[in-house]
Amino acid sequence: MPNARATHLTRRGILAAGGALGLGAALTACGDDDAKSGGSDDGTAAAKSGPWSFEDDRGKTVELDKVPANLVAFTGVAAALWDYGVQVKGVFGPTTTKDGKPDVQAGDLDVDKVTVLGNEWGKLNVEKYAALAPELLVTTTFDTAGTLWSVPEESKDKIAKLAPSVAISVFDRQLTQPLQRMWELAESLGADMKAKKVTDAKAAFEKAAARLRAAAKAKPEIRVLAGSASAELFYVSGTNLSVDLEYFKALGVNFVEPSEEAKKATGGWFESLSWENVDKYPADVIIMDDRASTIQPADITEGTWKQLPAVKAGQVIARSPEPILSYDKCTPLLDNLAEAIENAKKVG
């Protein structure tokens, strides 16, 4: 599970206790008020004939008679495939906000052209999924067991019978690994990886990585803290398991690290702090979880937060703990952090 998301520590248990959805209902049954209908007639960037196979990061190989066209994916994965020209029929996970706009995890995905099978983490309407006649489900995995991210625990077996799955691991590795794996998956699905848009995006990413490395080297004294906010607690993320933080650290960024003892309670992901103790770790720059499930910096009312030196200095930027795994979407993450370090004053 991603760091700084304490609610997910118990969310799977809650889902498991909720009971499974019955497949006996009509395939057209509407069990998710937030779901949208739609979808594209063309599931992939370019139709390809012949057999298709792909070995995912669980070590499982999916073999099909032809390239799958009816794709269903976790929203962030669908957004990455979209950047490469691969379209999906359905998505599950945070897709639209309450006002109908694309969620931050949807990227440039045209949310009006997909069927939303569940508009929050852990929701996937099985009847609507079956109605799409899915040929492949694609998501990520955040653990060594290869657990399919956001696939409901109580209905995972029914979902597995409807179509094979592919999982890209984002656990305990640097960002460049899942980026390359998503690239390989998109290519196998018919994406033109020699298109100028695609090659330019990869070149821009490499340029941004060099910029961040240079910024970190020029200002090694600048300490960066990765945080996330809820009404009750503030979470400080460690760097050892997250793909973005591991990569930034490898580029030389000086991160604040929670104590190992404190992280044990969360499987090594993060440390939970009360708002009274939010100043436990001095920092010069704070990068904050940008997901809709968290409280954004502008909406934090706690006085202890407002008194943090980095906050008072305006040295707070967004972070994407679940990055959209395309070079186009990951480049700004590097550039924004590089700019923050370049302009940061030592305040922590």
PDB file of N, CA, C and O in Angstrom, residues 66 106 189:
ATOM      1  N   LYS A  66      -5.113 -13.129 -29.234  1.00  0.00           N
ATOM      2  CA  LYS A  66      -4.913 -11.862 -29.924  1.00  0.00           C
ATOM      3  C   LYS A  66      -4.671 -10.755 -28.908  1.00  0.00           C
ATOM      4  O   LYS A  66      -4.889 -10.947 -27.706  1.00  0.00           O
ATOM      5  N   ALA A 106      -6.483  10.699 -12.602  1.00  0.00           N
ATOM      6  CA  ALA A 106      -6.968  10.407 -13.952  1.00  0.00           C
ATOM      7  C   ALA A 106      -6.101  11.050 -15.026  1.00  0.00           C
ATOM      8  O   ALA A 106      -6.231  10.708 -16.205  1.00  0.00           O
ATOM      9  N   LEU A 189       0.607  -3.682 -26.327  1.00  0.00           N
ATOM     10  CA  LEU A 189      -0.816  -3.461 -26.618  1.00  0.00           C
ATOM     11  C   LEU A 189      -1.034  -2.645 -27.884  1.00  0.00           C
ATOM     12  O   LEU A 189      -2.163  -2.302 -28.219  1.00  0.00           O
TER      13      LEU A 189
END
